[in-house]
PDB file of C-alpha atoms in Angstrom:
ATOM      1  CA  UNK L   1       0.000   0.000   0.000  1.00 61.00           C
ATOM      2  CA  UNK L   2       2.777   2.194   0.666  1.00 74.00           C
ATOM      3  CA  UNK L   3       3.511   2.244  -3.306  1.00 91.00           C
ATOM      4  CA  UNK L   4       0.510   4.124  -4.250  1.00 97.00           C
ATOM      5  CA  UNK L   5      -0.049   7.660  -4.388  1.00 97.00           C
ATOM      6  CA  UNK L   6      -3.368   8.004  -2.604  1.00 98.00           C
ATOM      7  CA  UNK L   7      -3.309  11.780  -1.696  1.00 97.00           C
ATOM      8  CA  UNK L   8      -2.159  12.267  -5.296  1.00 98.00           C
ATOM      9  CA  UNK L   9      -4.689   9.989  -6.823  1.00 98.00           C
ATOM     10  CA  UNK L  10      -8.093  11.349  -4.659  1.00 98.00           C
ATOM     11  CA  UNK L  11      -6.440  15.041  -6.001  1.00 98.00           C
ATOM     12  CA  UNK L  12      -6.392  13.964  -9.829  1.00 98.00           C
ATOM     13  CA  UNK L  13     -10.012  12.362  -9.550  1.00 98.00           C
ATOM     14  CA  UNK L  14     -11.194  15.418  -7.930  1.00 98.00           C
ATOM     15  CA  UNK L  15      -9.927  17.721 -10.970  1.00 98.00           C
ATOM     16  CA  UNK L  16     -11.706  15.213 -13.768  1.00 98.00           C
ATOM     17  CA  UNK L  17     -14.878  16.549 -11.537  1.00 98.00           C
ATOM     18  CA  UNK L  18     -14.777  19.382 -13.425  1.00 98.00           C
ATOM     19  CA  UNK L  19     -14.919  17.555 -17.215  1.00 98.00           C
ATOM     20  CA  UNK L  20     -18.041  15.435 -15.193  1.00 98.00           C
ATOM     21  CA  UNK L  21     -21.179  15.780 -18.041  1.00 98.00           C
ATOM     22  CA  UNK L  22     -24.083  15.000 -15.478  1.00 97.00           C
ATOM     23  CA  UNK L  23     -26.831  17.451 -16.793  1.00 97.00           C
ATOM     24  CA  UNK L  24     -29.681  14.904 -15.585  1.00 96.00           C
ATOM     25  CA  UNK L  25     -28.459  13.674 -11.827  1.00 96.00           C
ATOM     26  CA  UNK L  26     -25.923  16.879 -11.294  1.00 97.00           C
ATOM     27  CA  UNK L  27     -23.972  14.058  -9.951  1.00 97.00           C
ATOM     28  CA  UNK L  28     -20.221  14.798 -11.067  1.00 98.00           C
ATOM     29  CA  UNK L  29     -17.276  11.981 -10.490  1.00 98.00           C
ATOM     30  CA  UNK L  30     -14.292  11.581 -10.788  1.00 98.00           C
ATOM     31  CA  UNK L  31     -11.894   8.672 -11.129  1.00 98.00           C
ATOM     32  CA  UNK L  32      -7.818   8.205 -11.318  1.00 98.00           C
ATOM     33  CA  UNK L  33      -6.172   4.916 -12.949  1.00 98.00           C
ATOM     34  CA  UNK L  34      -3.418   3.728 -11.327  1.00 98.00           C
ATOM     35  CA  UNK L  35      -1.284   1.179 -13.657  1.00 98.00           C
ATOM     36  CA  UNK L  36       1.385  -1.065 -12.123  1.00 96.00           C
ATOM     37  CA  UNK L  37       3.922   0.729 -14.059  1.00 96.00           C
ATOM     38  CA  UNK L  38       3.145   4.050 -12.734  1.00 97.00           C
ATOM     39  CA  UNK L  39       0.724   5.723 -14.960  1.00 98.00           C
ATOM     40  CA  UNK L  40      -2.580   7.439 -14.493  1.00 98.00           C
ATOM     41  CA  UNK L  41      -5.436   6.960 -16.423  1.00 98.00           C
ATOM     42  CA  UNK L  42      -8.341  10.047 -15.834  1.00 98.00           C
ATOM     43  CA  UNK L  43     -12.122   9.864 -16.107  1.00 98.00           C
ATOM     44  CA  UNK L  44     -15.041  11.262 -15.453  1.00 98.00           C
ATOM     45  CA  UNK L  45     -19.016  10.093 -15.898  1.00 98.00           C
ATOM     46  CA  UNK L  46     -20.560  11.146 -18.444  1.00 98.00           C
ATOM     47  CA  UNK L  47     -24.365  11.068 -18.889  1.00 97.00           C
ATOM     48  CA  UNK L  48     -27.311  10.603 -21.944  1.00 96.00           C
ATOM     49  CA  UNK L  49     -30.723  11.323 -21.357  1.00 95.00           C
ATOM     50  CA  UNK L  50     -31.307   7.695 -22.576  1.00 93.00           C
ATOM     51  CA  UNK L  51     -29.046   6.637 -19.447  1.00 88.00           C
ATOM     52  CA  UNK L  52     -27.818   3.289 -20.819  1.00 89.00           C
ATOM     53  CA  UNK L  53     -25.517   4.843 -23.539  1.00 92.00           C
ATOM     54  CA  UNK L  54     -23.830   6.336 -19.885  1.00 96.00           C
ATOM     55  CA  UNK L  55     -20.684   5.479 -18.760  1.00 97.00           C
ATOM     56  CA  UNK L  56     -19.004   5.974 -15.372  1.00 98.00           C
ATOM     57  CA  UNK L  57     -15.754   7.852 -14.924  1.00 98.00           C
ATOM     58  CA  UNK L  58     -14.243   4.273 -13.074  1.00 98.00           C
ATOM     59  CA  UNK L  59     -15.499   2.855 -16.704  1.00 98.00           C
ATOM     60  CA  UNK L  60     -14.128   5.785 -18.560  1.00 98.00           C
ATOM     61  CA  UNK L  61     -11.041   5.751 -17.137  1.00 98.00           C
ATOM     62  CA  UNK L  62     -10.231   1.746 -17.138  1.00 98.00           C
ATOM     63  CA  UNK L  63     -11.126   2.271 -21.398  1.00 98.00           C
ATOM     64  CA  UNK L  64      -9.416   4.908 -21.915  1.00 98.00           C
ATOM     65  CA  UNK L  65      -6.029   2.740 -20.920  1.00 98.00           C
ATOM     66  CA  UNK L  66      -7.164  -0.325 -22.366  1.00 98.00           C
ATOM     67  CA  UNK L  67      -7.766   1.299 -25.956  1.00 98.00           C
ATOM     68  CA  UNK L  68      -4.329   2.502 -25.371  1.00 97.00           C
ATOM     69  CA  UNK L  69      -2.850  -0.900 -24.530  1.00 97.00           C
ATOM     70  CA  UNK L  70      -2.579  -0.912 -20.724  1.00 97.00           C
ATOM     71  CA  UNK L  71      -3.961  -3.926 -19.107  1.00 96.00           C
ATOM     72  CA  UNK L  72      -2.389  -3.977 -15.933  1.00 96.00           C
ATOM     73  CA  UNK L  73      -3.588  -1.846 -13.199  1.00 97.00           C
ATOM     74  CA  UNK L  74      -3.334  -1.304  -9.423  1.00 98.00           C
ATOM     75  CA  UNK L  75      -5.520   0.960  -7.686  1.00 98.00           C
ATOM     76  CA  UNK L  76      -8.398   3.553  -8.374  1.00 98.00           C
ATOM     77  CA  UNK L  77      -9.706   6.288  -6.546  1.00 98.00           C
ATOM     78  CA  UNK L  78     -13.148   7.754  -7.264  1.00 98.00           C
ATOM     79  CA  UNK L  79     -14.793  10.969  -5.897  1.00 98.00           C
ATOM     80  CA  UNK L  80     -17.820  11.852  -6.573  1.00 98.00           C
ATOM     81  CA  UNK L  81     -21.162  14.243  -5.477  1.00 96.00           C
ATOM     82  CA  UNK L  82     -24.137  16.075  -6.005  1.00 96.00           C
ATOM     83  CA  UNK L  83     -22.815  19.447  -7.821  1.00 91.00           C
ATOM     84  CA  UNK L  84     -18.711  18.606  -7.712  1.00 92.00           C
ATOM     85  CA  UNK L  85     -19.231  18.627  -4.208  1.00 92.00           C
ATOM     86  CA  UNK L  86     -18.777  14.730  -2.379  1.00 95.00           C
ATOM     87  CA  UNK L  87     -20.931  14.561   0.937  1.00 93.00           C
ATOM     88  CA  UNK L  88     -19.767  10.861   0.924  1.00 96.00           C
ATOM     89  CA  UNK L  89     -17.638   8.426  -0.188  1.00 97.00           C
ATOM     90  CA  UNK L  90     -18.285   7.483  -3.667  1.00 94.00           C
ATOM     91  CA  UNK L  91     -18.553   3.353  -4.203  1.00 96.00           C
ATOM     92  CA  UNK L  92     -18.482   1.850  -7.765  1.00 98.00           C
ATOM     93  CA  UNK L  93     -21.119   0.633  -9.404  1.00 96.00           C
ATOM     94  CA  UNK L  94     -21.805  -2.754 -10.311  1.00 94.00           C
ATOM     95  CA  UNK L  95     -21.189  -2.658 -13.960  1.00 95.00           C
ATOM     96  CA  UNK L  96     -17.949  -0.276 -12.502  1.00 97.00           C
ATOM     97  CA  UNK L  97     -16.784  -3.558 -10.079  1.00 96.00           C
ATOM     98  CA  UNK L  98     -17.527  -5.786 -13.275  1.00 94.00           C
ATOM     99  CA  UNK L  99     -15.253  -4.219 -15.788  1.00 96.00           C
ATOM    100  CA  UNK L 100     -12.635  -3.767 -12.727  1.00 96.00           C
ATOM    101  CA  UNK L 101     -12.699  -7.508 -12.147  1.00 94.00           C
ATOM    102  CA  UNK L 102     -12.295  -8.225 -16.210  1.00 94.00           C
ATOM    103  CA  UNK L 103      -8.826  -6.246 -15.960  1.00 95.00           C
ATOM    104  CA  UNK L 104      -7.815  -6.265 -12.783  1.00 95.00           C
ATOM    105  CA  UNK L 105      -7.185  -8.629  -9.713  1.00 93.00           C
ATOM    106  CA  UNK L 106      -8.891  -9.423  -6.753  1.00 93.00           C
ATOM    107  CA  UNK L 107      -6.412  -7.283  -4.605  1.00 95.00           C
ATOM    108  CA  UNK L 108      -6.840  -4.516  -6.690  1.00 97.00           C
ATOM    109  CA  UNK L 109      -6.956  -1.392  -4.673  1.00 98.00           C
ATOM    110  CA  UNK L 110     -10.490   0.526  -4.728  1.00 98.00           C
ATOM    111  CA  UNK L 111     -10.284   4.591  -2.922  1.00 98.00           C
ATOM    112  CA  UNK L 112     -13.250   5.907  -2.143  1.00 98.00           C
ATOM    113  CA  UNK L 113     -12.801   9.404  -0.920  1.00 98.00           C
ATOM    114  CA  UNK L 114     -14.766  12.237   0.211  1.00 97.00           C
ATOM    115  CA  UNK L 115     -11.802  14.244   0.104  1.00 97.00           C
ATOM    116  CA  UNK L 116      -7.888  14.099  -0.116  1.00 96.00           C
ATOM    117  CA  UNK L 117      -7.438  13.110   3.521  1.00 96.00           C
ATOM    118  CA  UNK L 118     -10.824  11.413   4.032  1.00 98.00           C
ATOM    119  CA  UNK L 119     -10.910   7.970   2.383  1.00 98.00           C
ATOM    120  CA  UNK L 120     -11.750   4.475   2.851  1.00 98.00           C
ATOM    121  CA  UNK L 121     -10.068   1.793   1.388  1.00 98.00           C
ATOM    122  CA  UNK L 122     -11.307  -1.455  -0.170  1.00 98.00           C
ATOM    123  CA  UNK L 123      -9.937  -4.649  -2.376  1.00 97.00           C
ATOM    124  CA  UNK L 124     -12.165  -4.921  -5.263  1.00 97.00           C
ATOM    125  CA  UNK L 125     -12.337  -9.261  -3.674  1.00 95.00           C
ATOM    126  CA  UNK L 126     -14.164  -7.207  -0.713  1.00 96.00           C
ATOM    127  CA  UNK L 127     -16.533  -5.233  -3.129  1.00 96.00           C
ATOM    128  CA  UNK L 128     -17.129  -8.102  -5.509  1.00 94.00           C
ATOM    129  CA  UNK L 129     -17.309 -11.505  -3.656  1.00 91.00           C
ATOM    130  CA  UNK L 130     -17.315 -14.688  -5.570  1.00 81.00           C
ATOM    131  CA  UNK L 131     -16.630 -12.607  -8.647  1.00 80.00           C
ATOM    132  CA  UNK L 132     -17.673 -14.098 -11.596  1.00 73.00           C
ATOM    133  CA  UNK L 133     -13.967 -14.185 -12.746  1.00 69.00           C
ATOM    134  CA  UNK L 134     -11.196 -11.614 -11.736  1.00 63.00           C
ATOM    135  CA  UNK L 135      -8.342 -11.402 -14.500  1.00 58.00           C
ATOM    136  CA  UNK L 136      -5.613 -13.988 -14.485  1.00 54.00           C
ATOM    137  CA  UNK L 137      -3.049 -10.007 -14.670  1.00 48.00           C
TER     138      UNK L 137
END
C-alpha cells in the first residue's frame, strides 16, 4: 500500500470533476487509474438522457487505458457528489466492479474518498465476492 499515491490519486479524480457531463443527476465523479507501471489513467461520468448509452468515470477511465494498450492496473480512486461537491464516499457501481474484475485482480486497490485526507479503502475481492472471474493479470 505504501507504493501508491493516494493523496495524489483522490487530487487527480477530484480535478476530472470538473470535465463530469451530469446534466440529468448533477452528480459529477471523478476517477484516477493507477497502472502497475506508474501511470494514471483520468475519467469522469458522463451522462445521456437515454441513461444506458452512460458510462461511469471508473469505466471511462479503465477504457481509456485499455484502448491505449494498458492492461495492468493497481488501484483507483473515485470521488464523486451532487454538484462537484462529495458529501460521501463514492462506491463503484456494479457494472464499474464488473469491468474492474475483467482487468484487474482481486487485490486490486479501490479509494473511495470524500476528500484528499478522508478515504476508505477497499480490495475490489471485498466489493465483488465470488466474482464471476477476476483477471488472471
Amino acid at each position: 500500500m505504501n507504493d501508491i499515491p493516494v493523496e495524489e490519486l483522490i487530487t487527480t479524480a477530484q480535478k476530472m470533476m470538473d470535465f463530469s457531463y451530469a446534466p440529468y443527476s448533477h452528480f459529477t465523479v471523478g476517477a484516477a487509474l493507477l497502472t502497475n507501471d506508474g501511470k494514471i489513467y483520468t475519467g469522469c461520468n458522463i451522462e445521456n438522457s437515454a441513461y444506458g448509452p452512460s458510462n461511469c468515470a471508473e469505466r471511462t477511465a479503465i477504457f481509456k487505458a485499455v484502448s491505449e494498450g494498458n492492461k495492468s492496473f493497481k488501484a483507483i480512486a473515485i470521488i464523486g457528489g451532487p454538484e462537484k461537491n462529495p458529501k460521501d464516499y463514492c462506491s463503484p457501481c456494479g457494472v464499474c466492479r464488473q469491468v474492474m474484475a475483467e482487468f484487474c485482480t482481486a487485490d486490486f486497490t479501490v479509494i473511495m474518498a470524500k476528500s484528499p485526507t478522508d478515504y476508505k479503502i477497499k480490495t475490489l475481492g471485498e466489493l465483488l465476492p465470488e466474482s464471476f472471474v477476476f483477471s488472471q493479470a
